[in-house]
XYZ file of C-alpha atoms in Angstrom:
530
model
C -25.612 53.763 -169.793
C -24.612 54.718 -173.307
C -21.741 56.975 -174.004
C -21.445 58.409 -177.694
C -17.677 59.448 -178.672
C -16.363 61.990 -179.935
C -12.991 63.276 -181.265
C -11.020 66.754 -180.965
C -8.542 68.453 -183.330
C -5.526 67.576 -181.003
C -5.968 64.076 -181.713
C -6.226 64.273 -185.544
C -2.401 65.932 -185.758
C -0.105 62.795 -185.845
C 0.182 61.466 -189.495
C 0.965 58.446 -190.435
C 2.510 56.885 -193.902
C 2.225 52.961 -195.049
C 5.011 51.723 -196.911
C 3.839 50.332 -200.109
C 5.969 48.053 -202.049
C 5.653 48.762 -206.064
C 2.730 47.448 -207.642
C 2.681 44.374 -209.624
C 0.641 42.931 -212.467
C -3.001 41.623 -211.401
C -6.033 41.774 -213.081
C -10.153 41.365 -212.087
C -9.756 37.523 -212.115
C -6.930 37.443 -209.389
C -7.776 36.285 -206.142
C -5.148 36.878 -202.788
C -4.661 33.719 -200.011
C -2.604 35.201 -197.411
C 0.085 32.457 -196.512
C 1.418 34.074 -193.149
C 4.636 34.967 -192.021
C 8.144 34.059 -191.642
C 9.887 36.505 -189.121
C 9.914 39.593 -191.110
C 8.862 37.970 -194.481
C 5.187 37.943 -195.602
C 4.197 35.330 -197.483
C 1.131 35.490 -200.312
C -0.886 33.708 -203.046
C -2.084 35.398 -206.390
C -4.774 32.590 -207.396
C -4.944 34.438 -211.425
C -8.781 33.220 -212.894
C -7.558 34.182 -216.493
C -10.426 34.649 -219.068
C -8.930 32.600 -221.263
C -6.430 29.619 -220.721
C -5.974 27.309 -217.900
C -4.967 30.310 -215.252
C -1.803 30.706 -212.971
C -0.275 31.024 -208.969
C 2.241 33.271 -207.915
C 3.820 32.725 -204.587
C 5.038 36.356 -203.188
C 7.512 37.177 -200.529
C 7.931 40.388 -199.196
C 9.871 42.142 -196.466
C 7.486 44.158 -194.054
C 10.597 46.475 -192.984
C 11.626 46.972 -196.603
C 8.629 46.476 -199.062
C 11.165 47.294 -202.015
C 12.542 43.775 -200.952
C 9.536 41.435 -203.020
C 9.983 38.368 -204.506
C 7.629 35.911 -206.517
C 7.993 32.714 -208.102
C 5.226 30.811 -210.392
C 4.202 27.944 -207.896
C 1.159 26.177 -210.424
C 1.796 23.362 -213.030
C 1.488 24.193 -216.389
C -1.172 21.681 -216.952
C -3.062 22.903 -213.925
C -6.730 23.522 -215.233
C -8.788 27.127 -213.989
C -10.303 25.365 -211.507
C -7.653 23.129 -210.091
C -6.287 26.698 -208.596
C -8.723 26.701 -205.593
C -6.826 23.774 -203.949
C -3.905 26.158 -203.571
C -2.803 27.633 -200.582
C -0.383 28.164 -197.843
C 0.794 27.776 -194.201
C 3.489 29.122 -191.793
C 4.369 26.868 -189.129
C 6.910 28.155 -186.883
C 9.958 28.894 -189.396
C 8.860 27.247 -192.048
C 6.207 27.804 -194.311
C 4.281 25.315 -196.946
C 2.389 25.585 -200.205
C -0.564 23.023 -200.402
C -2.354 21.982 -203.831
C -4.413 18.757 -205.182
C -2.917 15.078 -205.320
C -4.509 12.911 -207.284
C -3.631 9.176 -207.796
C -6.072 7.740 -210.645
C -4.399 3.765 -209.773
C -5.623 3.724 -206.067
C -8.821 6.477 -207.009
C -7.511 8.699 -204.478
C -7.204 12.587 -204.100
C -5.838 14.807 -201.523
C -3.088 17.467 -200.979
C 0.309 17.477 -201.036
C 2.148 19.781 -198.164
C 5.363 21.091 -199.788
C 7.956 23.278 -197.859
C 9.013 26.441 -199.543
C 12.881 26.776 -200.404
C 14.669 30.503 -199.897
C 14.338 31.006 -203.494
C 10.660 30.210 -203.204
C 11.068 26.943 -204.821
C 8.658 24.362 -203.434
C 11.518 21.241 -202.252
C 11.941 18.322 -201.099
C 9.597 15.793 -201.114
C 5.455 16.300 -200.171
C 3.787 14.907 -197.873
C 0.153 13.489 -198.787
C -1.816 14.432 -196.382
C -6.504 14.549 -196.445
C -6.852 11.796 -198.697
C -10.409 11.250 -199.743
C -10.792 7.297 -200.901
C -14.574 8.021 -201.699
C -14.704 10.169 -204.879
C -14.903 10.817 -208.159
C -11.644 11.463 -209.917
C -13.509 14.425 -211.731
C -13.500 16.373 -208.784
C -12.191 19.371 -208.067
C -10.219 19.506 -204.818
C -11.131 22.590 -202.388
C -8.979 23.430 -199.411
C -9.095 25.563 -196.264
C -6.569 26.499 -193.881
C -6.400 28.818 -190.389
C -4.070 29.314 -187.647
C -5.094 29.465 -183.703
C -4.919 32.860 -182.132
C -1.928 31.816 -180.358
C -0.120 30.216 -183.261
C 0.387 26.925 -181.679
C -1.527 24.904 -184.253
C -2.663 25.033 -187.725
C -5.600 23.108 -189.362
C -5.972 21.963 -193.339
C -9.628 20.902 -194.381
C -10.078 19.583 -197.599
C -13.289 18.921 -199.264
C -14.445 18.006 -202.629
C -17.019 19.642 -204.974
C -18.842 17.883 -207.601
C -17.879 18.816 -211.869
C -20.504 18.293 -214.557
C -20.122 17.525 -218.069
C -22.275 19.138 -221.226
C -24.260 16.459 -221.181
C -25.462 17.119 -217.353
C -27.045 20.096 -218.623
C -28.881 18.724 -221.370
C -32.919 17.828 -221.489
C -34.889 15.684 -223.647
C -37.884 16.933 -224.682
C -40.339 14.640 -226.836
C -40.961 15.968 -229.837
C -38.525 18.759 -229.876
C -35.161 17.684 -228.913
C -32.588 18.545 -226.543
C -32.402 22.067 -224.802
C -29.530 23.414 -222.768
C -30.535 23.594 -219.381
C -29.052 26.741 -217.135
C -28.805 24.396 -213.869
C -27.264 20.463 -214.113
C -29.162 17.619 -213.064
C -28.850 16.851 -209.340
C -28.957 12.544 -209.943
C -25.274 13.366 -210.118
C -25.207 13.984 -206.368
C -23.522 11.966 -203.941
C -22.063 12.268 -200.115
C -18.780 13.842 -200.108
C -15.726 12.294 -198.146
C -14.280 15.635 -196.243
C -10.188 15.408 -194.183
C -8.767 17.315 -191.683
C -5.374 17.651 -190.910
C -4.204 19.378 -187.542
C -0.169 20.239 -186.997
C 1.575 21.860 -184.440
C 3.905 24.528 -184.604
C 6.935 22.533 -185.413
C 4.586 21.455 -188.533
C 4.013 17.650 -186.742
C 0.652 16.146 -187.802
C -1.364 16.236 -183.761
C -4.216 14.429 -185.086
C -6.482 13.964 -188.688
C -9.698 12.800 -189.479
C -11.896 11.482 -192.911
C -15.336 12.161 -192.392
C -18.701 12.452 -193.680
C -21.206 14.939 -193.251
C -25.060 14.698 -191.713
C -27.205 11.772 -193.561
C -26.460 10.098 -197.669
C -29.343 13.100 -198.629
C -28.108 15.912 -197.147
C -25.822 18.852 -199.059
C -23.118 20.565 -197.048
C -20.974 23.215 -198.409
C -17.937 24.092 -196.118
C -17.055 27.836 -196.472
C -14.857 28.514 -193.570
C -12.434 27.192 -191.156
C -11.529 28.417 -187.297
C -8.887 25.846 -185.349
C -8.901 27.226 -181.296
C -5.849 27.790 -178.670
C -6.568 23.831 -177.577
C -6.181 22.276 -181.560
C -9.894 21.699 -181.909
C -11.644 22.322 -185.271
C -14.674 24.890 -185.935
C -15.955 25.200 -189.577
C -18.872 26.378 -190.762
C -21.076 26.104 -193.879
C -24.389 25.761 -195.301
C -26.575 22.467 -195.845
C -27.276 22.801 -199.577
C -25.295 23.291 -202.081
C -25.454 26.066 -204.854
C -23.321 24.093 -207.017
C -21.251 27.298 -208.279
C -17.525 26.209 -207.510
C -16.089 29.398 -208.347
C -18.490 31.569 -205.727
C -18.257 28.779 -203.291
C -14.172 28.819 -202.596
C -12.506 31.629 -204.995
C -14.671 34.419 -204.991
C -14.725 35.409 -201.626
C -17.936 35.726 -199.266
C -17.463 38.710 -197.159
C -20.235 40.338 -197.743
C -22.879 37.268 -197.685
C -22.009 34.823 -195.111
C -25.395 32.828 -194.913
C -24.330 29.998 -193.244
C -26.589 27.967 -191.289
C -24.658 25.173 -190.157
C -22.146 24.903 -187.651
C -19.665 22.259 -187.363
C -16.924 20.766 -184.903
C -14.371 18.289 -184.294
C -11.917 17.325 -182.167
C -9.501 14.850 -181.956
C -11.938 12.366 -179.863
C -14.573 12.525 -182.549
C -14.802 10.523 -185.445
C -17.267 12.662 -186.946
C -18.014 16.558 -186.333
C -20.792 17.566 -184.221
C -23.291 19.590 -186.497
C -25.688 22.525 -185.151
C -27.966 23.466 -187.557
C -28.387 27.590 -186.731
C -32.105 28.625 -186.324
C -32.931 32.551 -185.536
C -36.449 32.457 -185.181
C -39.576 32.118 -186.886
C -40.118 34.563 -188.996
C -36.599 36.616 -189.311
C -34.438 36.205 -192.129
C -30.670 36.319 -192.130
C -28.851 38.589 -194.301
C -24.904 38.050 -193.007
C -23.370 36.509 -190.256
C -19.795 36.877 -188.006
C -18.332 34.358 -185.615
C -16.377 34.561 -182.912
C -14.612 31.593 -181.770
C -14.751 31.435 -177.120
C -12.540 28.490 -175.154
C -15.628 26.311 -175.241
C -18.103 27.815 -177.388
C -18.967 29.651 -180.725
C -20.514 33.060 -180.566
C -22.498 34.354 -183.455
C -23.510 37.983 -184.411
C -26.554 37.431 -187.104
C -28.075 40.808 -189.096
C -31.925 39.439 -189.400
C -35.245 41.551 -190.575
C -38.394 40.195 -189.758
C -42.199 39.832 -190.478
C -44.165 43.307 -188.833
C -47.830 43.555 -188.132
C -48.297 44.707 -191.724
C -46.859 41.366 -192.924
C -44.169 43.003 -194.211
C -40.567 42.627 -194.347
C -38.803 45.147 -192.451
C -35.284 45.191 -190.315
C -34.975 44.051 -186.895
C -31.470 44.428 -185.955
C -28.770 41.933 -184.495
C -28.831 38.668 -182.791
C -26.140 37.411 -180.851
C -26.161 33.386 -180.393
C -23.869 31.760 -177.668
C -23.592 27.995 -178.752
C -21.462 25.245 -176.559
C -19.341 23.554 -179.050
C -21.504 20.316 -178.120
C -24.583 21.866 -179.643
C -25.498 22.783 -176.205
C -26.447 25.519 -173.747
C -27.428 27.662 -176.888
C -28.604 31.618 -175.743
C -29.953 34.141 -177.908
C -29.404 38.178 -177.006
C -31.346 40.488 -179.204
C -29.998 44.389 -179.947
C -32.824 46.088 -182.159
C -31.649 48.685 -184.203
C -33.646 51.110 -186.718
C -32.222 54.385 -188.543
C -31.288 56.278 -185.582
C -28.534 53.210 -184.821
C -26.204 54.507 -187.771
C -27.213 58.215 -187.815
C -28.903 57.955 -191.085
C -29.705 60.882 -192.846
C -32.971 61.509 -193.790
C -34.475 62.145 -197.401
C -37.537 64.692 -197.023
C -39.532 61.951 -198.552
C -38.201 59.579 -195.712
C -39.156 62.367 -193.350
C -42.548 62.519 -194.460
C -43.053 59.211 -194.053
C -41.871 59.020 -190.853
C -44.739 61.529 -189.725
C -47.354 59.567 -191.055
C -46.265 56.741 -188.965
C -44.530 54.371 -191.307
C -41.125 52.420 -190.932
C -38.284 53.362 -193.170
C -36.593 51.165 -195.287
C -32.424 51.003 -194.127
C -31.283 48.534 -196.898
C -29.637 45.321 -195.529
C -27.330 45.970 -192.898
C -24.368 43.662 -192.512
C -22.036 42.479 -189.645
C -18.812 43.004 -190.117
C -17.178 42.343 -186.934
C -18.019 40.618 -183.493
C -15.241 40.334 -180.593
C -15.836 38.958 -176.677
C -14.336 41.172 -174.634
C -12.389 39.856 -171.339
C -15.675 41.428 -169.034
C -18.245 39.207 -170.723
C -19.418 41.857 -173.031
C -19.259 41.699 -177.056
C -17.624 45.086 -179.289
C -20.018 44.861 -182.587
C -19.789 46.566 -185.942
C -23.028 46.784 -187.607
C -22.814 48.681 -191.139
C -25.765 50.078 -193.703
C -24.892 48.507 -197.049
C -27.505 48.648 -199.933
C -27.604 46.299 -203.487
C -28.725 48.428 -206.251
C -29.610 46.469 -209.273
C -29.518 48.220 -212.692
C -31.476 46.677 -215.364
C -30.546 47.361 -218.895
C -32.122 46.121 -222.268
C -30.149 46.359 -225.186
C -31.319 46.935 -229.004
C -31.726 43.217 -229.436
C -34.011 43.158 -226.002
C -31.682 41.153 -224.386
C -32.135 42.630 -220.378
C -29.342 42.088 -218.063
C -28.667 43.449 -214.171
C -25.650 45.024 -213.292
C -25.513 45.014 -209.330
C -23.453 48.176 -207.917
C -22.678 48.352 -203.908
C -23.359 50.992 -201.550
C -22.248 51.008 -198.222
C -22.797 53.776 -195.831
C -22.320 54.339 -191.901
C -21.169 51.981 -190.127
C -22.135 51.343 -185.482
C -19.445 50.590 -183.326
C -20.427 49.511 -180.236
C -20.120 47.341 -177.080
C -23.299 45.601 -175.548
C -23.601 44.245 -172.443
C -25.105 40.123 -172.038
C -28.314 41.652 -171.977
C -28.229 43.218 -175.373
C -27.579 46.856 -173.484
C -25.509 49.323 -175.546
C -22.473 50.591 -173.569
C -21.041 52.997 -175.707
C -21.329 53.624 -179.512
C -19.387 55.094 -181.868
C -20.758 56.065 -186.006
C -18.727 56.191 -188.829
C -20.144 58.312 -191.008
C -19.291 57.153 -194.511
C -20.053 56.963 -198.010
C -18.727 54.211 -200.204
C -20.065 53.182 -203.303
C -18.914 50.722 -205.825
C -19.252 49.801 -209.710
C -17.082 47.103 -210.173
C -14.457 45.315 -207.220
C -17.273 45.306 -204.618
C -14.268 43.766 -202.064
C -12.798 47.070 -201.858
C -16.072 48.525 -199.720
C -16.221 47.997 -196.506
C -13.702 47.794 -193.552
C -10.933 46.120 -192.077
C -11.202 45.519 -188.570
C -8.251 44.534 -185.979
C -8.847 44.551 -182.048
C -6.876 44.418 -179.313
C -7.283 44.663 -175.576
C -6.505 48.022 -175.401
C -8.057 49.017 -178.628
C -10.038 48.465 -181.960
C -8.586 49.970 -185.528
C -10.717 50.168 -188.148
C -8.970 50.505 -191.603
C -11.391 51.865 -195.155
C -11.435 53.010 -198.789
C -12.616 56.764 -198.554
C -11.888 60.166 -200.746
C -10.703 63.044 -200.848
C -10.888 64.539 -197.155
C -12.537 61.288 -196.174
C -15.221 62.161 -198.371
C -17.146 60.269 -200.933
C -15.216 57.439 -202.620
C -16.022 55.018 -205.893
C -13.814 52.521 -207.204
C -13.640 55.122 -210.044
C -11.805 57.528 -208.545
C -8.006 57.676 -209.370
C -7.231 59.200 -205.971
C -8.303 58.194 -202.483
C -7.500 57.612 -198.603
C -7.296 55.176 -196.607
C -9.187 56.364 -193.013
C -7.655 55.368 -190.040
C -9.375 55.015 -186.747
C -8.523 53.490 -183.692
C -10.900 53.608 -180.614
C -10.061 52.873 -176.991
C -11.462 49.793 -175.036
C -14.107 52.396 -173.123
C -14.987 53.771 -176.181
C -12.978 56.992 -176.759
C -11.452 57.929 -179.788
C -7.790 58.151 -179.596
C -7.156 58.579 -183.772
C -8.652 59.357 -186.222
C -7.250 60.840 -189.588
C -6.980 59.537 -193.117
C -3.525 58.693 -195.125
C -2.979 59.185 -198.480
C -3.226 55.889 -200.799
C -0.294 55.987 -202.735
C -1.320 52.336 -204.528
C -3.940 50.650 -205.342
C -7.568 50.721 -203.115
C -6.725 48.297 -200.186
C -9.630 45.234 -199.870
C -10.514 44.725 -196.464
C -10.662 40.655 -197.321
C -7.329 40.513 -197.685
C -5.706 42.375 -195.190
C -4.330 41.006 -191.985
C -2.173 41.822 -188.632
C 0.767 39.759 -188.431
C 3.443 40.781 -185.847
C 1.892 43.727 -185.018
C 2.081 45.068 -188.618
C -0.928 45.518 -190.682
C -0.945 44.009 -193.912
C -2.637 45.871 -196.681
C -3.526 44.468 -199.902
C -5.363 45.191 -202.592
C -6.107 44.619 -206.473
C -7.758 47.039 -209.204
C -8.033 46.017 -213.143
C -4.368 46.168 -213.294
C -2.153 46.375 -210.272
C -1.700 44.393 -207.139
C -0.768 46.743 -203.925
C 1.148 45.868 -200.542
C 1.923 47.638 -198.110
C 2.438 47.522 -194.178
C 1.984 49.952 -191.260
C 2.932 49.246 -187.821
C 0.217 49.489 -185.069
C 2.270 51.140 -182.767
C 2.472 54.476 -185.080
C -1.086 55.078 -184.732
């Protein structure tokens, strides 16, 4: 049976305030790694891609009761090169909390990271403990590192991989008779199988077990992306099995809104080498994002697919939901079609006319942006409408170049059954669209037992917003476990527009961040206000 929500005026009266600290310097090149937190204290990373120069991390402290309370401390070496920042990161482990960055030891050929504790004055001290070595390398490297926290807290996992550099001259062809041309792509003789480490701790920040490994066979490409450890200490990652060979998209850009992996990937303390499932949806569909979900003994998957039609044409199908044994085993596919109806599109009168001469409309690329298993066996999905517009312009010269703006639109919530039945849905009806910081579209998701909050960008009203406009909201809505809407009401943004990325519940507060050209914002709001 499906049940559509609603809302009534009553429950729109309670408002709500977040308590922003001030803003601080950032600019488009600054990337955020939430650290975690430390009782009250939240901790941060600004990882700052500057234009020019070798670029710079901040390590930020801030009190979640008093935001005015923020702290920061410059964390990177001065000889630290632009890309040498994506081995930075962080880690709270019970009361303590730990910066990680590259070690490198040109005598022995070895890199890895170094696990430093963070002083009161957010000094890293004492001495650091080298931990992920990777013997097998070349000392041109760059270092990439991943870290995650188990839902309960008890343990903490550090994966470090390696990605490949190339020089001037790995771009270079010969051609008889003419010379040398710059090439846009390097040669790919430089490849070679990458030694990957994992480090697991427990909550008193005591190594439980660690592992150097390889991945698949000497020809194969794996790029980790992403890093899950469970309730039990066990490893999930996942990744894709080429490699694009762009460092900066790979690990500090951030993926949110194309999460293509097709590999899946775990390891446990018995294992001296992960268990790889390569992820296959059917002949014939093709995947435009994925979301995981992470079960005591297997990996769920929500996939957004379109397929081949009778017209051999490319149109959307909907979701698939995979249910895969951590073993590679006992793998079970639910399918949940979906067309325009699903997100309560509206309709062009061109789109109307061709709906009564019998043809399928086109919905843009849906996305997942959040799959949870509920304690009955049954998932709670968010499926949104997002479209890529491409610009092309030619200048005077003729040079033509594409400038990609984001548009995402109404967005399904909705529980299905393990048949694929809808139980109740819920549509937010939305209109974001986005010039420039595409990570401040979308949502921010947090569920509970009892609930589900949903946190976005809007305007005025809950109108129309652009990451143009100089005023906006932040829309609030929190829906109960059977599908009723208990809030729903927007709160004036009094920083900077949050990015759903970046954002996390820690202690029951939610942690908003967010970046425009100049400013960084924080701010926190406590779930129990809403």
């Amino acid at each position: 049976m499906l049940i559509s929500s609603g809302i009534t005026s009553a429950q729109r009266k309670k408002k709500l305030d977040i308590d922003w600290a001030k803003p601080f310097k950032a600019n488009n090149y600054t990337y955020v790694r939430p650290v975690g937190a430390d009782g009250n204290d939240y901790y941060f990373c600004d990882l700052n891609f500057k234009v020019l120069g070798k670029g710079q991390v901040d390590l930020y402290k801030c009190d979640m009761k008093n935001p005015d309370d923020l702290e920061t401390n410059t964390i990177s070496d001065k000889s630290d090169g632009r890309f040498d920042l994506i081995s930075y990161g962080g880690v709270c482990m019970g009361n303590k909390t730990y910066i990680y960055n590259e070690y490198s030891d040109k005598a022995t050929k070895t890199l890895g990271i170094e696990l430093t504790e963070v002083d009161k004055n957010l000094g890293l001290s004492g001495k650091p403990r080298v931990i992920n070595k990777l013997t097998d390398v070349d000392m041109s490297d760059i270092i990439a590192s991943l870290s995650a926290s188990s839902p309960n807290g008890e343990y903490h996992a550090i994966l470090t991989t390696s990605k490949m550099t190339f020089g001037v001259s790995d771009y270079l062809r010969a051609y008889p008779g003419i010379g040398f041309i710059m090439s846009f792509f390097p040669r790919s003789k430089k490849y070679y199988r990458r030694q990957n480490a994992v480090t697991v701790f427990n909550n008193s920040g005591e190594v439980v077990w660690e592992k150097s490994f390889y991945l698949g066979a000497k020809k194969e490409l794996h790029d980790i992306r992403e890093i899950n450890v469970t309730d039990k200490g066990d490893v999930v990652f996942f990744g894709t099995s080429s490699d694009d060979r762009s460092i900066l998209s790979s690990f500090a850009y951030e993926q949110n809104y194309s999460k293509k992996y097709n590999q899946l990937y775990y390891m446990n303390s018995g294992l001296s080498e992960p268990v790889i499932t390569k992820l296959d949806w059917g002949e014939g569909f093709r995947l435009f994002s994925l979301y995981f979900t992470i079960g005591e003994h297997e990996v769920h998957c929500a996939a957004s697919v379109d397929h081949i039609n009778s017209k051999k044409k490319w149109e959307y199908y909907g979701v698939k939901i995979m249910k895969i044994g951590f073993d590679g085993n006992g793998i079970r596919t639910i399918d949940i079609p979906m067309d325009y109806s699903f997100f309560n599109t509206e309709l062009s009168k061109s789109d109307k006319r061709n709906l009564e001469k019998g043809k399928s409309l086109t919905i843009g690329t849906p996305i997942v942006r959040y799959l949870g298993l509920k304690s009955n066996g049954n998932y709670n999905l968010c499926v949104e409408e997002r479209t890529l517009i491409v610009k092309t312009r030619t200048s005077s010269s003729g040079t033509v170049t594409n400038n990609y703006d984001y548009h995402f639109e109404n967005a399904a919530l909705v529980e299905v059954d393990d048949n694929g039945e809808v139980v109740w849905k819920h549509v937010i009806e939305k209109d974001q669209y986005l010039y420039d910081k595409y990570l401040q579209g979308s949502m921010f998701i947090h569920h509970t037992d009892e609930a589900m909050y949903v946190f976005y960008n809007a305007g005025k009203s809950g109108g129309k917003y652009t990451d143009a406009d100089k005023i906006s909201n932040i829309q609030v809505l929190k829906i109960a476990d059977d599908g009723k809407v208990l809030f729903d009401d927007d709160i004036l943004n009094k920083s900077v527009p949050i990015m759903p990325e970046y954002c996390r519940v820690i202690n029951n507060m939610v942690c908003f961040s967010g970046i425009n050209k100049r400013d960084h914002g924080l701010g926190f709001l406590n779930l129990d206000d809403i």
